[in-house]
Amino acid sequence: MKSKANIFRILFFLLIVAGCTKLKETAGGNLTPGQVSTDTAADVLLRATYASLEYTFTSYQEMLPLTTFTTDEAIAPTRGGDWDDNASWRVFHEQKWDADNSHIRNCFNSLGGVVYAATDLLKYNATVQQKAEARFLRAWAMYLILDMFDQVPYRDPGESLIEPARVRQGLDALAYIIDEINAVEPDLPDGPADVANKFAAKTLLMKCYLNKAVYANRASPTHDPADMDKVIALADQIINSGNFDFSIQYFNNFSPTNAADGKENIFTQQSNADGNYVLQFAWQAVTHYYQGGFNGFTTLSDFYNKFEATDKRRGIAYDYSNSPPNPGRRVNVGFLADQQYNLEDDSPLDFGDGPLIYTPEVTNILPGPNLAMPGIRPLKYPPDNANFDFRGTPCTNEYVYFRFPDVLLMKAEAIWRGGAATSAGPYGNTALLIVNAVRTAPSRSATALTTLSADDLLDERGRELWWEGWRRQDMIRFGKFLLPFQEKNYASDPKYLLFPIPSEQLAVNQLYLHQNPGY
Amino acid sequence: MRPKQLLSIAALSLILLSAGHSLLAQTRVVAGKVIDSKDGAALPGISIVPNGTSIGTQTDSTGNFRISVPSSVTNLRISAIGYQAQDVSIIGMTFIEVALTATYTSLNDVVVIGYGTAKKKDLTGAIGSVVERDFNKGIYSSPDQLIQGKVTGVQMTTANGDPGSAITIKIRGSSALSGTGQPLFVIDGVQLDGRAFQERDNPLNFINPNDIASIDILKDASATAIYGSRAAYGVFIINTKSGQAGAPKLDVSVSAGISSILKKVDVLNPAEYRDAISYYNANPGNDKGSNINPFDAILQDAWQQNYSLAYGGGNENNKYRFSVGYQNKDGIVKNTNFKRYNAGMTASTKLLSSRKLGLDFNLNGSQYVRDGSGVFINDDLTNGNDNVIRTALQWNPTDDLYNADGSIKIIPNGPQNPLSQLNNIRANLKVTTLLASITPSYKFTSWLEYKLLLSVNYSTGTLRSEVNQATFPGFPGLASIRNFELTTEQVTHTLNFNKKIFPKLNLNALAGYEYLKFTSKGYGLSGIGVGGVGFGDYGLDYTNYVQYSDAGSRGISSYLDPSSELQSFFARAIFNYDEKYLLTATFRADGSTKFGDENKYGYFPSFALAWNIAKETFFNVRWVDALKIRGGWGKTGNQEFPPGSAQALYAFRNNGNLGQINNPNPNLKWQSDQQFDLGVDFSLFDHRLSGTIDYFNKKTTNLLFPSPPIQPAPPGSTVRWINLDGEIINKGFEFAVSGGIIRNEKFNWDLTVNTTFLNNSVSGLPVPIYTGFVNGPVETIQNGLPMNAFYTRKFLGLDKASGFSVYQDDGTKMYYVGDPNPKMLLGISSTFRYKKLSLIANMNGSFGQDIYNATLMTSLGVGGIQGGSNIASSVYHDPVKENYANPVTPSSRYVQNGDYFKLNNLTLSYELGNVANTFKNMVIYLTGQNLFMITSYQGFDPEVNINNSINGIPSLGIDNVRYPSSKSIIVGINFSL
C-alpha cells in the first residue's frame, strides 16, 4: 500500500506543476510600449524617424519614378528582357499609371511610415527640440504626400492601428503643414544640414507658398501676389543668414564629402542612419553593367540639349575624395554621353561585343537591335568608389533635399509671378538678375540670359535641379506637365496631375480616403 | 513547467523504472508452424506470446517457432500486423499448426487518432492510415515521402529536388491565405512546432524513415478537432517503432543507389544556337565557336546510401528498442548533399506487482547536414541570379566553361559561369535535433487510466555560407553565419475511461489538459572582405575567420521571438452500441498567448456518427463482409501567425535606432475551419474488395490574413494581421478501392486505386488579394475564382510583323488565365507476389492544374539570343519569329498545363528467408524511383511549388528555376540477427 500512496503523491505533484497559466505574452527580443516609455530615451526613436525617410529618396524605387520619370527629364526604358518589371516603370514617362502601380504604392507607404514614426515619438518623453525635429520631418513627409496625392492621412499619437486613419486634403492639409512648420521653427537649430533646421523649415515654407495656388487648382493655378511676397521674404531671411553660398564646384554638393563641401545644402538626409544606406543606387541605376551598374534610367536628348556645352552642371571631369584617377579627363559626373572609358587607365570601355557608347535617342520600349546603349545617363552623385566595391557599407554622400540655388530660383520666380522685388545678398533684385547670378556662378559657367520667359525659368530650374526630384512639381506649376514632350507625343488626361491613392490603401481606409478624380 | 521541475520528474521516473521484475515459474516447450490461411505459405515474423506471460518469440522464415512456456499457460496468442490475431489452446499439445487470416481490409488495424487509438472498424472520422509494409521503398530524407500518393485527399508536392528540401502537404485542398498551410505534425503524441530553420528545409528531416511504424492522416474535422486551433490543415501523425515482445533481435537494413536527372528543360544545342543567331539577326559575336552542354556540366551521378540498425526485444511488460541510422545522399547537382545521423531509444515498462504503473521513454537524437552550392540550401542566396540552375540553363552553348589553362572561365560583368557558382558559392547547414519524452501512466482499474506526457523538442542549426572572392574579379568575398534555436515543450495529462456502461453500450472517454510552449531565437553575422585584400586564397572556408572582414561591412543581428504558449482542455467520448452504432463527440478549448485579449480562448467541437450496417441482423447480404456509413462535422482552427501580432512591438535596429515594427491587432483570433464529412467503408466478397468513399465540404472563415497596414503605419511594416471576412470552400470526393484480383497459393495480385476530386472556391472577400510574385503579382485570391488563380495579361500571340507580344486590351487588363489547384489526384498501387518474389508498383498523378513557368519567362526568353545566353527551344520553334527586344512581361503565355502521371516507385523484392542459420528474414530488393513521368509540362517537373509569396500570402504552382527532380535505382537488403 505504501507504493500506492507514493504514486498518488507523485500524481498530485504533477497536477500541481501543470497548473494553468495566465497566457501573458512577452515581447521576446523586442520592447513593448511600456518598456519603451520607462527605459528609452527619445533620441533612438528620433534616429529611427530620420532613417525612415532614407529609402524612399535614395533608392530609385519610390520618389524618383514619381517625381522624375513622369517628366521630360528622364525615362526608364524597357530593354528587351530588362526593366520590364510588369510594365511598372515605363508607365511613368507615358503618364499611364494606375492605382495598382507598385512604385506609387510603396512611395505612399514609405511617406506614411515617416508620418507614423514622427507622430509616435510624440507620445514619449522627449525634449522640445526632439519633438520639433520630429514634427518637422512629419510636415515634410505630409507635404510630399499632399503634393503627389492631395489626401494626407494622419493619426494622433497612440491611436489604434486597426482603425482607419483620418485624412486632411488639399488646402486644409497645406494649412496644417504651414502651421506645423511655423510652430516648430523657433525650436529647431540653425544647422547642420542633415538635421531638421530653421532654414530647412523656411525653405519648405517657400515651397508651400509658391505652390499654394497649385493645391487650390492644379489644372490652372492662379498665384496670389501675397503668397509670392511670403516666398520672397523667406528667401531673404535665408540669404541674409549668410550661412549659404555657391560651392566651389557644383558637384561638391553631391560628393562623398558633401556634408562638409556642400555649401549650398540647406537640408540633407543623414547618411548611415541605419546602416542600410542605399544612395549607391543613384549611380548603379543608371550605369551599364560594365561600369558596375544595372543599365537602367536615362535622360532624353531634348533635356540634354537644354544645356550649353560650357555649362558645368551638364557634366565635368571631377576630382573628389575617392575619385578614380581619370587620366583622360573624361566626364565622370553629370550626364554621361558617347564613348565611356575605364577611369583607371582611360581605355575605352567595351561591353563584350562592341564599344560602350551612350547614344542620345531612347524610347520607352527599345525596339532593338541596340538594347544596352541608348540613352544619356544622369549621374548626379559622384560615386563613393572607396565604398563601392560590392559592399553593403554606407557611402558617405548625403542625399540633398533642399539647396540654396533652389531658394534663389524660387525667389526669382516669385518676383516673376508678381511678388514685390527685394534685394538681398549679392544676387540682384530682379528675376533675371537672380537667375543669372546662379547661371554665371563660376561653378556653373553658363552664359547670362538677356530675357526671362516662363520657359526660361522652368528650363533653368531643370538645369540647376536635375535629378533632385522637383521636375514634376515645377512642370505642373508652369502648366507643362500634361503637354506632349519627348517620348510622350500626346497631351495627357488631367487626372495625371495627381497620383491615384494606391488601391490597396483605398481598400483598407474606405472611411476617409477616396480615389482621386479620374482613376 | 520549469526545467528544474522536469528534471525532478525525470529522476523520479528513473527510480521507478529500476524497480524489480517478477520471476518465471516452471516451464515446458511448445513448437509449431504458422501459415497463411489462403495459400498455406509459411509466415515469418509472427509474434507468439503465451497468454498471461511476459515472454514471447517470433516465427522464423519457414514459419516455425519454438517456445518455452510456463506450465500454467493454456493459450498462445499468435499475432502480426495485417493478420487477425488468434488465441490457440496448447493444452496437451507440443506442436500446433496455425493458419492466420490476412486482414486485407485492415479493418482491425489500430489507428492512432490523437491522444489514443482506435480500431479501423470503429472509426467515425476520415482517417488515412499507412503502415510500414505499404510505405514507398527507397532512400528518403524525410518520412513524409513514405506515403506520397498513398492517401486520398492528400496532395504532396516536392518543391525542389534537392535532398532534404521541404514538401508541400495539402490535405483536402488549399485554404491557407497565410502561413504554410501544412498539417500539424505529431510524433508519438508529441506535437511539433512545424517550423524549420528556413522555409526550404523539411521540418521532418530529423526523423529516420526507417524508424517509422505507421503514419496516420487525420483528414476530417471530426477527427482533427481534438487538436483544436492547430488542426485546420489536418493532422499528420507519425508513429515510431517500439520494441516487440520476444527474444532480442537486431534488424539491419542497408541500401544504396544512384540517381540522375528525371527530365531536362529543352534549350538550344550549339548547332541550333548558331542557327538561331542568324534567324533572329542577333549579334554574330554570340557564336563563341565551341560546342558544349553546360547543363550536363553541373550534374553528377548522385550516390546515396542508407544504413539502419535497430536492436530491440522484451517481454509483455518491458520492451525496448535502440536504433541508429546513417544516410548519405548526394544531390544530382554537383556539390549538393544531405547527411543524417540518428540515434534513438525507446523503452516501455510496466511496474509494480500489479503492473498498473507504466512508463514509456523516448529519446531521439539526430543531426542532419545539408551541403549546397549556395544557390540551394540557403534561402537568401537562392534569390536573384545566383541560382546555378538558372545560369547553367542560360549559359551560351557555344562558349567554353573553362579557359585554355583548365581554370574556370570568368567573364567580368558578363554571364555568370555555373561552374564558378558551384565552386565559389557554398553553404552548409547543420541541424541538430533532440526529441525526448517520458510518459508515466497509471491504470487505476481495467477501465480507468491516467497518463502524463512530458516532452521537449529542441533543435538548433547553423547555416554557414560563403561567396568566394574568385566569383568575379575584384570581389573580396563574403562570409555569413546564421544560427537558430527552436524549442517546444509539451505537458499533456489525459485520463482515459473505457468501460461497458450498459450491457451493449461501451463508452470510451478521454479528458485532458495540455500546455505547449514554443521558443524561437537566433543570431546572424556576416562580413565582406577588405577591398584589395579580400578573404585571401587560403583554401579555408571564410566562415572560419569572419573577423578578417572589413569592419564596416559587417552585419550582426540577434533575435528572440515573442513568447508563444498554448493551454488547452479537451475531451472525447466514443459511444459504441453493440458494434453497430458509434458516436464520437470531441471538444477542445485552446488558449493562446498569440490571440488578442478579447479572444484568448477558442472552442472547437466535433460530432460524428457511424453505423455498421453489415452487423444488423436484417442486413443479410452474403457477399458483404463489412459496410459502414459515417458522417461527421467539426470545427478546427489555425493560429499560424507570428507571435506578437496582437500588441505593439518596438525593435532594436542597427546603430542605436529603435522603432515600432508592427500593426498590433488586439482583436486577433484563430481562423475557423468547419468541415462536414460523409463516408462509406465497405469490404466485399470475403474481403477481396474493400474501399472507402468520402465526401467532404470544408469551409474556412475568419481568414487569418496579412492585410496591408493602414497608413500612416510603422515604417517598413508590411502587414497588419486581421481576421478577414470571406469564405474558402474546399469540397470533393475521395475514393479508395483495394482488390485482391488474383489470390492463390503461389500467385497474388492486389491492386489499390485512390482518387480524389477537388473543388475550391473563394467568396465573400471584401477586396481581391494579389500574390505570386513574378516581376509583379500573377495570382489572385478573389471571389468566384479558385484559390491562387492565375490572373495576368491574356497573351494573344506574337505580332507577325513586329515580333512583339500582343495582349488582350493591350495588356492593360488582367484576366483569369489558369488554376494551379489540381482537380483530380490519382494514386495506383499494384502488388504482385509469386512465391517469395514480389513486384510492387506505385504510381501517382495529378490532373487539372496549371503551372506558371516563370523559368521560361525570366531566364529563357528570346532576349538571350542577343544578350549571349541560351533560350528555350519552344521559343525558337515558335512559328512566328519573335523580336528579341520583345519585353518580358507576365502573361498567360507562361501558363502551362501541369498534368502528370508518374511511376514513382517500382520495387522487386525477394524473400530469402533464413540464410546460414545466422541471417533471419532476409529480403533483398531493387527499387526504381520516378522511372517514368508522363507530362506535357516544359519545366523540370510539374510537381513544383516555388515560394513566390507576397507579404506572406502563399503562392501556388509557380515554377521558377527549381532544383531538378531525379530518378533513382536502389538496391537494398534487410535482415535480422
Coordinates of C-alpha atoms in Angstrom, one line a residue, chain A residues 3-4 6-8 10-11 13-36 40-41 43-49 51-53 78-88 90 96 98 100 102 105 108-121 123-124 142 145 152-155 160-167 272-276 288-293 351-354 365-371 386-387 389-394 503-510 513, chain B residues 1-2 5 8-9 12 16 281 283 285-286 288 352 354 356-357 411-414 440 442 444 450 452 454 472-476 491 493 513 515 528-532 550-554 559-567 569 590-595 597 600-601 642-667 707-716 718 720-722 766-767 770 774-777 792-793 804 812 814 857 863 866-867 883-890 951:
Chain A
S3 CA 3.9 2.3 -3.1
K4 CA 0.3 3.2 -4.0
N6 CA 3.6 7.3 -3.3
I7 CA 2.1 7.1 -6.7
F8 CA -0.7 9.3 -5.7
I10 CA 3.6 11.9 -7.5
L11 CA 0.4 12.3 -9.5
F13 CA 2.6 16.7 -7.5
L14 CA 2.4 16.6 -11.3
L15 CA -1.0 18.1 -11.4
I16 CA 0.1 21.0 -9.3
V17 CA 3.1 21.5 -11.6
A18 CA 0.9 21.7 -14.6
G19 CA -1.4 24.3 -13.1
C20 CA -3.0 26.7 -15.5
T21 CA -1.0 29.6 -16.9
K22 CA -2.3 33.2 -17.5
L23 CA -1.2 33.2 -21.1
K24 CA 0.6 36.5 -20.9
E25 CA 2.6 37.3 -24.0
T26 CA 6.1 38.7 -23.5
A27 CA 7.8 40.6 -26.3
G28 CA 10.9 38.5 -26.6
G29 CA 13.8 40.4 -28.0
N30 CA 11.6 43.4 -28.7
L31 CA 10.1 46.0 -26.4
T32 CA 6.5 46.8 -25.6
P33 CA 5.4 50.4 -25.5
G34 CA 5.5 50.2 -21.7
Q35 CA 9.2 49.3 -21.7
V36 CA 9.9 52.0 -24.3
T40 CA 14.2 54.5 -23.5
A41 CA 15.4 58.0 -24.5
D43 CA 16.8 60.1 -29.3
V44 CA 16.8 56.5 -30.5
L45 CA 13.2 56.9 -31.7
L46 CA 14.2 60.1 -33.5
R47 CA 17.1 58.4 -35.2
A48 CA 14.6 55.8 -36.5
T49 CA 12.4 58.6 -37.7
A51 CA 16.2 56.7 -41.0
S52 CA 12.6 56.1 -42.2
L53 CA 13.0 58.9 -44.8
T78 CA 12.4 48.6 -71.2
R79 CA 15.5 47.0 -72.7
G80 CA 14.2 43.7 -74.2
G81 CA 14.3 41.3 -71.3
D82 CA 15.4 44.0 -68.9
W83 CA 13.5 46.6 -67.0
D84 CA 10.0 45.4 -67.9
D85 CA 9.1 44.5 -64.4
N86 CA 5.5 44.0 -65.1
A87 CA 5.5 47.3 -67.1
S88 CA 5.7 49.2 -63.8
R90 CA 7.5 52.7 -68.4
K96 CA -0.4 55.9 -68.0
D98 CA -2.8 53.2 -62.4
D100 CA -2.0 49.3 -58.6
S102 CA 3.9 49.1 -57.1
R105 CA 2.1 52.2 -53.6
F108 CA 2.8 56.3 -50.4
N109 CA 3.5 53.7 -47.8
S110 CA 7.0 54.9 -47.1
L111 CA 5.9 58.5 -46.6
G112 CA 3.1 57.2 -44.3
G113 CA 5.8 55.5 -42.3
V114 CA 7.6 58.7 -41.8
V115 CA 4.4 60.4 -40.6
Y116 CA 3.8 57.5 -38.2
A117 CA 7.3 57.3 -36.8
A118 CA 7.3 61.1 -36.1
T119 CA 3.9 61.0 -34.6
D120 CA 4.6 58.0 -32.4
L121 CA 7.7 59.7 -30.9
K123 CA 3.8 60.1 -27.2
Y124 CA 7.0 59.6 -25.3
M142 CA 3.0 65.2 -45.3
I145 CA 2.0 63.3 -49.8
V152 CA -2.9 63.3 -46.4
P153 CA -3.8 60.6 -43.8
Y154 CA -2.8 61.2 -40.2
R155 CA -3.1 59.8 -36.8
S160 CA -5.1 52.3 -32.8
L161 CA -3.6 51.0 -35.9
I162 CA -6.5 48.8 -36.9
E163 CA -8.8 51.9 -37.2
P164 CA -8.8 53.8 -40.5
A165 CA -6.7 57.0 -40.3
R166 CA -8.3 60.4 -40.8
V167 CA -7.4 62.5 -43.8
N272 CA 24.1 55.8 -42.5
A273 CA 21.3 56.3 -40.0
D274 CA 20.5 52.6 -40.0
G275 CA 23.5 51.1 -41.8
N276 CA 21.5 50.3 -44.9
H288 CA 26.0 50.0 -67.6
Y289 CA 26.9 46.6 -66.1
Y290 CA 30.4 47.2 -67.3
Q291 CA 30.5 50.2 -65.1
G292 CA 29.1 48.3 -62.2
G293 CA 25.5 49.4 -62.6
F351 CA 30.8 45.7 -73.3
G352 CA 31.8 42.5 -74.8
D353 CA 30.5 42.9 -78.3
G354 CA 31.5 46.5 -79.1
I365 CA 10.4 50.2 -75.3
L366 CA 13.6 49.9 -77.1
P367 CA 12.9 48.1 -80.5
G368 CA 16.5 46.7 -80.9
P369 CA 18.9 45.8 -82.2
N370 CA 20.7 48.1 -79.8
L371 CA 19.2 47.5 -76.4
A386 CA 36.1 53.6 -51.9
N387 CA 32.8 52.3 -50.7
D389 CA 33.4 47.6 -54.0
F390 CA 30.5 45.2 -53.7
R391 CA 30.0 46.0 -50.0
G392 CA 26.7 46.9 -48.4
T393 CA 28.6 49.5 -46.4
P394 CA 27.4 53.1 -46.4
S503 CA -5.9 50.7 -54.4
E504 CA -4.5 48.7 -51.5
Q505 CA -4.8 51.7 -49.2
L506 CA -8.2 52.7 -50.5
A507 CA -9.4 49.2 -49.7
V508 CA -8.3 49.4 -46.0
N509 CA -9.4 53.0 -45.4
Q510 CA -12.7 53.4 -47.2
L513 CA -9.8 58.0 -48.3
Chain B
M1 CA 6.9 23.7 -16.5
R2 CA 10.3 24.8 -15.4
Q5 CA 10.8 20.5 -12.2
S8 CA 13.0 16.1 -10.8
I9 CA 10.2 14.3 -12.5
L12 CA 11.6 10.1 -10.0
L16 CA 10.5 4.0 -10.6
N281 CA 19.6 38.6 -86.8
N283 CA 24.9 39.7 -82.6
G285 CA 29.7 37.6 -81.9
N286 CA 27.5 35.4 -79.7
K288 CA 31.9 31.7 -79.5
L352 CA 4.6 -2.7 -9.6
S354 CA 0.0 -5.1 -10.3
K356 CA -0.5 -0.8 -13.1
L357 CA 2.2 1.8 -13.4
I411 CA 33.6 36.8 -67.7
P412 CA 33.9 40.1 -65.9
N413 CA 30.5 41.8 -65.8
G414 CA 29.2 39.1 -68.1
P440 CA 4.2 7.7 -17.0
Y442 CA -1.3 4.6 -14.1
F444 CA -6.4 2.7 -11.6
Y450 CA -4.2 8.3 -16.2
L452 CA 1.2 12.1 -18.4
L454 CA 6.3 15.3 -20.8
F472 CA 34.3 37.7 -60.1
P473 CA 37.4 39.8 -60.4
G474 CA 37.9 42.3 -57.6
F475 CA 35.3 40.7 -55.3
P476 CA 36.7 40.5 -51.8
V491 CA 2.9 18.7 -21.0
H493 CA -2.4 15.0 -18.9
Y513 CA -5.1 19.2 -20.2
Y515 CA 0.4 23.0 -22.2
I528 CA 32.7 41.1 -46.7
G529 CA 36.4 41.0 -47.3
V530 CA 38.6 44.1 -47.1
G531 CA 38.8 45.8 -50.5
G532 CA 42.0 44.8 -52.4
D550 CA 36.1 44.7 -43.4
A551 CA 34.8 46.1 -40.1
G552 CA 32.4 48.5 -41.9
S553 CA 30.9 45.7 -43.9
R554 CA 29.8 43.5 -41.0
Y559 CA 16.5 37.8 -32.0
L560 CA 14.2 36.2 -29.6
D561 CA 10.7 35.8 -30.8
P562 CA 7.8 36.9 -28.5
S563 CA 6.7 34.0 -26.4
S564 CA 4.1 31.6 -27.7
E565 CA 2.2 29.4 -25.3
L566 CA -0.9 27.3 -25.7
Q567 CA -3.1 26.0 -22.9
F569 CA -8.6 21.5 -22.2
D590 CA -7.4 26.3 -26.7
G591 CA -6.0 29.4 -25.1
S592 CA -3.1 31.1 -26.9
T593 CA -0.8 33.9 -25.9
K594 CA -0.9 35.0 -29.5
F595 CA -4.5 35.8 -29.6
D597 CA -7.0 39.9 -25.1
K600 CA -7.8 34.4 -25.6
Y601 CA -9.7 31.1 -25.9
P642 CA 3.6 35.4 -35.8
P643 CA 3.5 35.8 -32.0
G644 CA 3.5 39.5 -31.1
S645 CA 0.9 40.4 -33.6
A646 CA -1.7 41.5 -31.1
Q647 CA 0.4 44.0 -29.2
A648 CA 2.7 46.8 -30.2
L649 CA 6.4 45.9 -30.5
Y650 CA 9.5 48.0 -30.9
A651 CA 12.6 46.5 -32.4
F652 CA 16.2 47.4 -31.9
R653 CA 17.8 48.1 -35.2
N654 CA 21.3 49.0 -36.4
N655 CA 23.2 51.9 -34.9
G656 CA 21.0 52.7 -32.0
N657 CA 17.7 53.2 -33.6
L658 CA 14.5 51.9 -32.1
G659 CA 11.2 51.9 -33.8
Q660 CA 7.8 50.2 -33.8
I661 CA 7.7 47.4 -36.3
N662 CA 4.1 46.1 -36.3
N663 CA 0.5 47.0 -36.6
P664 CA -1.0 45.4 -33.5
N665 CA -4.5 44.0 -33.6
P666 CA -5.8 43.2 -30.1
N667 CA -8.9 41.6 -31.6
S707 CA -3.6 42.7 -44.6
P708 CA -1.8 45.9 -45.7
P709 CA -1.3 48.4 -42.9
I710 CA -3.5 51.4 -42.9
Q711 CA -1.2 54.4 -43.5
P712 CA 0.3 56.1 -41.5
A713 CA 1.8 53.0 -40.1
P714 CA 5.1 52.0 -38.7
P715 CA 7.9 52.4 -41.3
G716 CA 8.7 49.2 -43.1
T718 CA 4.1 45.4 -44.5
R720 CA -1.5 44.1 -40.3
W721 CA -2.8 40.7 -39.2
I722 CA -6.6 40.6 -39.3
P766 CA -14.0 42.5 -49.4
V767 CA -11.2 43.1 -51.8
Y770 CA -2.8 39.5 -55.1
V774 CA 6.9 37.1 -60.9
N775 CA 8.0 40.7 -61.7
G776 CA 4.7 41.6 -60.1
P777 CA 1.7 39.6 -58.9
T792 CA -2.5 38.3 -65.5
R793 CA -2.4 39.6 -69.1
F804 CA 6.3 41.7 -80.3
T812 CA -3.8 46.9 -69.5
M814 CA -5.8 41.3 -66.2
M857 CA 9.8 33.8 -68.7
G863 CA 16.3 38.2 -75.5
Q866 CA 21.1 38.9 -78.4
G867 CA 22.3 39.0 -74.8
N883 CA 11.7 40.1 -81.8
Y884 CA 14.5 39.7 -79.4
A885 CA 13.6 43.1 -78.0
N886 CA 10.1 41.9 -77.0
P887 CA 9.7 42.9 -73.4
V888 CA 9.4 40.1 -70.9
T889 CA 6.0 40.8 -69.3
P890 CA 4.0 38.3 -67.2
N951 CA 3.8 39.7 -47.8

